[in-house]
Structures are given as structure tokens and as C-alpha cells.
Amino acid sequence: MKKTTRAAEQDRPDIKAARIRWRRAQPGWDSQRLVFLDETGLNTKLARLYGRCPRGQRCVGAIPHGHWQTSTFIAALRAERISAPFLIEGAINAEVFTVYLRQVLCPELRVGDIVILDNLSTHKTEGVAELISAQGASVRYLPAYSPDLNPIEQAFAKLKAHLRQAAARTLDELQYALVKSLLTFSPAHCQGFFRHARYASI
């Protein structure tokens, strides 16, 4: 049986209390207004983790170990769709995140939306809350060490499974595979991610 793991820090009294407060606040939220925002690293050496081969033989796959390109994918998950997707070369920083908010996410926000972020320092850059509140939306930060409370983690897992299968070896190929993968995310998939993280009323 596969073991399910979680952050040991969730056992700390302060983290436990924060998680309880988070869950208690949920009944007052309209799930159609929740916007879970996060980023994930991608690269041009992604490959399938499993394969088939004749019995008794080792299953071996080739991936580049010398040269590969890295990028960061930023997106928001709503109850019915992936929203505001954005791919950049390299790692994210405060400046890039601010540009993303201003040019990509904020134009898609609606009055009353709740943008939910983890505690990455970039997400707490000065001006983040102001940019979002200017759209009539608000910001909430997840309890620390609580990726299980963020349904976009499930979406990213599905996305990376598709990208491993595509095995893109250039950034152009990666971008093409990413677009193809995003087209497979149906409202039912997104609703399932919400339910898995126990955000009800879907």
C-alpha cells in the first residue's frame, strides 16, 4: 500500500490552530469566488516515471543530464477552469510576479473574488494586496505547511503527468505541450480538485 505523506510541521500547535481556523472560515466562502494562485517549475528533461519492458529486464528511459532549460508556470485555479496561465523562462521573482498580477491575473478578476496564496515570500511582495484589492477582490494566505489545502497542487500534478508523457526537449516544445495539456482540464476536473481539498458547495 502506498504511504500518504504530509508535512510533519502540521503537528505544531500553531499550525494546527491556523488550519482549524481556516476550515472554520470556509462555510462563509462562495466556492465560485475562490481563486487559488500558485506556480510550479518546469524543465525540458521531464520524462515518464513508469514504463514497460519484457519481464526480467530493466526498464530504462533516456533524459538529458547535461543541458536542459527551466521555466516557471504560473496559473490560477477556479472551480470551473484554469485561469490566467503564464509561462516564463527561469525562476520567478518579486518583479516578475508583480508584472504577472498587473498584466495577466488582475484583468481576469471579478468583484468579490478571493485570491488564495501560499506563504512564498514572492507572494507577499509589497503592493500585491493593493493590486488585487483594486479589482474589488481580496487576498488570503493559506496556513503554513498546508499544500493539501490548495487544490491547484492536484491540477499541477495532472499537468506534469501530461508533460512527462510529452517529453518536450525544447522550450518551444514545452510551451506547445503545455497548451495541449491545459485544453484537457474540464470543469469536472477543476471541481474534482476543489472537492479533493474539501472545498464544498461544488
Short mmCIF file of C-alpha atoms in Angstrom, two decimals:
data_model
loop_
_atom_site.label_atom_id
_atom_site.label_comp_id
_atom_site.label_asym_id
_atom_site.label_seq_id
_atom_site.Cartn_x
_atom_site.Cartn_y
_atom_site.Cartn_z
CA MET A 1 0.00 0.00 0.00
CA LYS A 2 1.34 3.42 -0.96
CA LYS A 3 2.05 5.66 2.02
CA THR A 4 0.40 9.10 2.11
CA THR A 5 2.75 11.72 3.49
CA ARG A 6 2.20 15.19 4.92
CA ALA A 7 4.33 17.92 6.43
CA ALA A 8 5.38 17.00 9.98
CA GLU A 9 5.08 20.70 10.85
CA GLN A 10 1.30 20.31 10.67
CA ASP A 11 1.54 18.78 14.16
CA ARG A 12 2.82 22.03 15.65
CA PRO A 13 0.18 23.67 17.87
CA ASP A 14 0.31 26.99 16.00
CA ILE A 15 -0.06 25.31 12.60
CA LYS A 16 -2.87 23.09 13.89
CA ALA A 17 -4.71 26.14 15.19
CA ALA A 18 -4.27 28.01 11.90
CA ARG A 19 -5.60 25.05 9.92
CA ILE A 20 -8.63 24.77 12.18
CA ARG A 21 -9.36 28.48 11.76
CA TRP A 22 -9.07 28.10 8.00
CA ARG A 23 -11.55 25.23 7.88
CA ARG A 24 -13.99 27.04 10.16
CA ALA A 25 -13.97 30.07 7.87
CA GLN A 26 -14.80 28.06 4.74
CA PRO A 27 -18.60 27.81 5.11
CA GLY A 28 -18.80 31.57 4.58
CA TRP A 29 -16.98 31.43 1.24
CA ASP A 30 -18.62 31.09 -2.17
CA SER A 31 -16.56 28.46 -3.97
CA GLN A 32 -17.25 30.20 -7.28
CA ARG A 33 -15.29 33.18 -5.95
CA LEU A 34 -12.19 31.26 -4.84
CA VAL A 35 -9.08 31.78 -6.98
CA PHE A 36 -6.12 29.58 -5.97
CA LEU A 37 -2.90 31.03 -7.37
CA ASP A 38 0.47 29.29 -7.46
CA GLU A 39 3.45 28.46 -9.64
CA THR A 40 5.37 25.31 -10.49
CA GLY A 41 8.77 24.71 -12.04
CA LEU A 42 9.03 23.00 -15.43
CA ASN A 43 12.01 21.90 -17.49
CA THR A 44 12.98 20.22 -20.72
CA LYS A 45 14.08 16.96 -19.10
CA LEU A 46 10.65 15.84 -17.88
CA ALA A 47 10.06 12.17 -18.66
CA ARG A 48 7.60 9.45 -17.76
CA LEU A 49 8.34 7.88 -14.38
CA TYR A 50 6.98 4.46 -15.35
CA GLY A 51 7.28 2.24 -18.42
CA ARG A 52 7.02 -1.30 -19.72
CA CYS A 53 9.66 -3.80 -20.73
CA PRO A 54 9.98 -7.59 -21.03
CA ARG A 55 9.89 -9.45 -17.74
CA GLY A 56 13.31 -9.76 -16.15
CA GLN A 57 14.72 -6.74 -17.96
CA ARG A 58 15.35 -3.31 -16.50
CA CYS A 59 13.15 -0.54 -17.89
CA VAL A 60 15.42 2.35 -18.87
CA GLY A 61 14.49 5.75 -20.28
CA ALA A 62 16.80 8.45 -21.64
CA ILE A 63 16.67 12.02 -20.33
CA PRO A 64 19.16 14.86 -20.81
CA HIS A 65 21.56 15.21 -17.88
CA GLY A 66 23.94 17.77 -19.32
CA HIS A 67 21.84 20.61 -20.72
CA TRP A 68 18.20 21.45 -20.13
CA GLN A 69 16.12 24.59 -19.87
CA THR A 70 14.00 25.59 -16.90
CA SER A 71 10.87 27.69 -16.74
CA THR A 72 8.12 28.63 -14.30
CA PHE A 73 4.42 28.18 -14.95
CA ILE A 74 2.03 30.45 -13.05
CA ALA A 75 -1.73 29.96 -13.07
CA ALA A 76 -4.91 30.31 -11.06
CA LEU A 77 -7.47 27.59 -10.41
CA ARG A 78 -11.15 28.41 -10.23
CA ALA A 79 -13.95 25.95 -9.54
CA GLU A 80 -14.63 25.59 -13.26
CA ARG A 81 -11.37 26.32 -15.08
CA ILE A 82 -7.66 27.07 -15.12
CA SER A 83 -7.31 30.84 -15.33
CA ALA A 84 -4.55 33.35 -16.14
CA PRO A 85 -1.85 30.89 -17.32
CA PHE A 86 1.62 32.37 -17.79
CA LEU A 87 4.96 30.74 -18.66
CA ILE A 88 8.31 32.43 -18.08
CA GLU A 89 11.88 31.31 -18.65
CA GLY A 90 13.81 30.70 -15.45
CA ALA A 91 12.66 31.27 -11.88
CA ILE A 92 10.07 33.71 -10.59
CA ASN A 93 10.95 36.77 -8.51
CA ALA A 94 9.06 39.68 -6.98
CA GLU A 95 9.31 41.84 -10.10
CA VAL A 96 8.01 39.11 -12.42
CA PHE A 97 5.21 38.22 -10.02
CA THR A 98 4.08 41.84 -9.85
CA VAL A 99 4.05 42.08 -13.66
CA TYR A 100 2.04 38.85 -13.80
CA LEU A 101 -0.54 40.20 -11.37
CA ARG A 102 -0.88 43.51 -13.17
CA GLN A 103 -0.97 42.22 -16.74
CA VAL A 104 -2.39 38.69 -16.52
CA LEU A 105 -4.31 37.92 -13.33
CA CYS A 106 -5.91 41.23 -12.38
CA PRO A 107 -7.73 41.75 -15.71
CA GLU A 108 -9.47 38.40 -15.10
CA LEU A 109 -10.53 39.06 -11.52
CA ARG A 110 -14.13 39.88 -10.63
CA VAL A 111 -15.52 41.90 -7.76
CA GLY A 112 -15.85 39.65 -4.73
CA ASP A 113 -13.17 37.15 -5.77
CA ILE A 114 -10.89 35.76 -3.05
CA VAL A 115 -7.33 35.16 -4.26
CA ILE A 116 -5.67 32.45 -2.16
CA LEU A 117 -1.88 32.14 -2.00
CA ASP A 118 0.67 30.15 -0.06
CA ASN A 119 3.32 31.85 2.05
CA LEU A 120 6.10 32.11 -0.54
CA SER A 121 7.93 35.37 0.06
CA THR A 122 7.27 36.46 -3.53
CA HIS A 123 3.54 36.25 -2.86
CA LYS A 124 3.94 38.78 -0.04
CA THR A 125 5.76 41.35 -2.13
CA GLU A 126 4.81 44.93 -1.33
CA GLY A 127 1.85 46.00 -3.45
CA VAL A 128 0.35 42.54 -4.06
CA ALA A 129 -2.72 43.09 -1.89
CA GLU A 130 -3.23 46.59 -3.32
CA LEU A 131 -3.18 45.36 -6.93
CA ILE A 132 -5.76 42.70 -6.16
CA SER A 133 -7.99 44.87 -3.99
CA ALA A 134 -8.09 47.49 -6.78
CA GLN A 135 -10.12 44.93 -8.75
CA GLY A 136 -12.63 44.56 -5.92
CA ALA A 137 -11.08 41.25 -4.85
CA SER A 138 -9.32 40.25 -1.63
CA VAL A 139 -6.28 38.17 -0.63
CA ARG A 140 -5.99 35.32 1.84
CA TYR A 141 -2.87 33.36 2.72
CA LEU A 142 -3.05 29.64 3.40
CA PRO A 143 -1.82 28.27 6.73
CA ALA A 144 1.87 27.40 6.57
CA TYR A 145 2.90 23.86 5.56
CA SER A 146 -0.55 23.16 4.11
CA PRO A 147 -0.32 22.24 0.41
CA ASP A 148 -3.24 19.86 0.99
CA LEU A 149 -5.46 22.93 1.39
CA ASN A 150 -4.50 24.17 -2.07
CA PRO A 151 -6.39 22.35 -4.87
CA ILE A 152 -4.11 23.74 -7.57
CA GLU A 153 -1.47 21.29 -6.32
CA GLN A 154 -3.64 18.49 -7.76
CA ALA A 155 -4.01 20.39 -11.01
CA PHE A 156 -0.24 20.79 -11.29
CA ALA A 157 0.23 17.05 -10.64
CA LYS A 158 -2.09 16.25 -13.55
CA LEU A 159 -0.35 18.84 -15.72
CA LYS A 160 3.11 17.42 -15.04
CA ALA A 161 1.93 13.88 -15.78
CA HIS A 162 0.90 15.09 -19.25
CA LEU A 163 4.18 16.93 -19.74
CA ARG A 164 6.23 13.89 -18.73
CA GLN A 165 4.42 11.91 -21.38
CA ALA A 166 5.07 14.63 -23.96
CA ALA A 167 8.80 14.67 -23.05
CA ALA A 168 9.44 18.10 -24.58
CA ARG A 169 13.13 18.81 -25.11
CA THR A 170 12.99 22.50 -26.10
CA LEU A 171 11.11 25.45 -24.63
CA ASP A 172 9.01 25.72 -27.80
CA GLU A 173 8.03 22.06 -27.50
CA LEU A 174 7.33 22.55 -23.79
CA GLN A 175 5.07 25.52 -24.49
CA TYR A 176 3.17 23.55 -27.14
CA ALA A 177 2.74 20.57 -24.80
CA LEU A 178 1.62 22.90 -22.01
CA VAL A 179 -1.12 24.46 -24.16
CA LYS A 180 -2.30 21.00 -25.26
CA SER A 181 -2.40 19.83 -21.65
CA LEU A 182 -4.34 22.87 -20.43
CA LEU A 183 -7.04 22.14 -23.01
CA THR A 184 -7.73 18.82 -21.26
CA PHE A 185 -8.79 20.47 -17.98
CA SER A 186 -12.58 20.29 -17.96
CA PRO A 187 -14.90 21.95 -15.41
CA ALA A 188 -15.40 18.48 -13.92
CA HIS A 189 -11.65 18.12 -13.37
CA CYS A 190 -11.44 21.50 -11.65
CA GLN A 191 -14.45 20.73 -9.47
CA GLY A 192 -12.80 17.44 -8.53
CA PHE A 193 -9.64 19.26 -7.40
CA PHE A 194 -11.80 21.50 -5.19
CA ARG A 195 -13.63 18.54 -3.66
CA HIS A 196 -10.37 16.69 -3.03
CA ALA A 197 -9.15 19.67 -0.98
CA ARG A 198 -12.54 19.75 0.79
CA TYR A 199 -13.91 22.98 -0.61
CA ALA A 200 -17.61 22.21 -0.65
CA SER A 201 -20.67 23.61 -2.48
CA ILE A 202 -19.38 22.43 -5.87
#
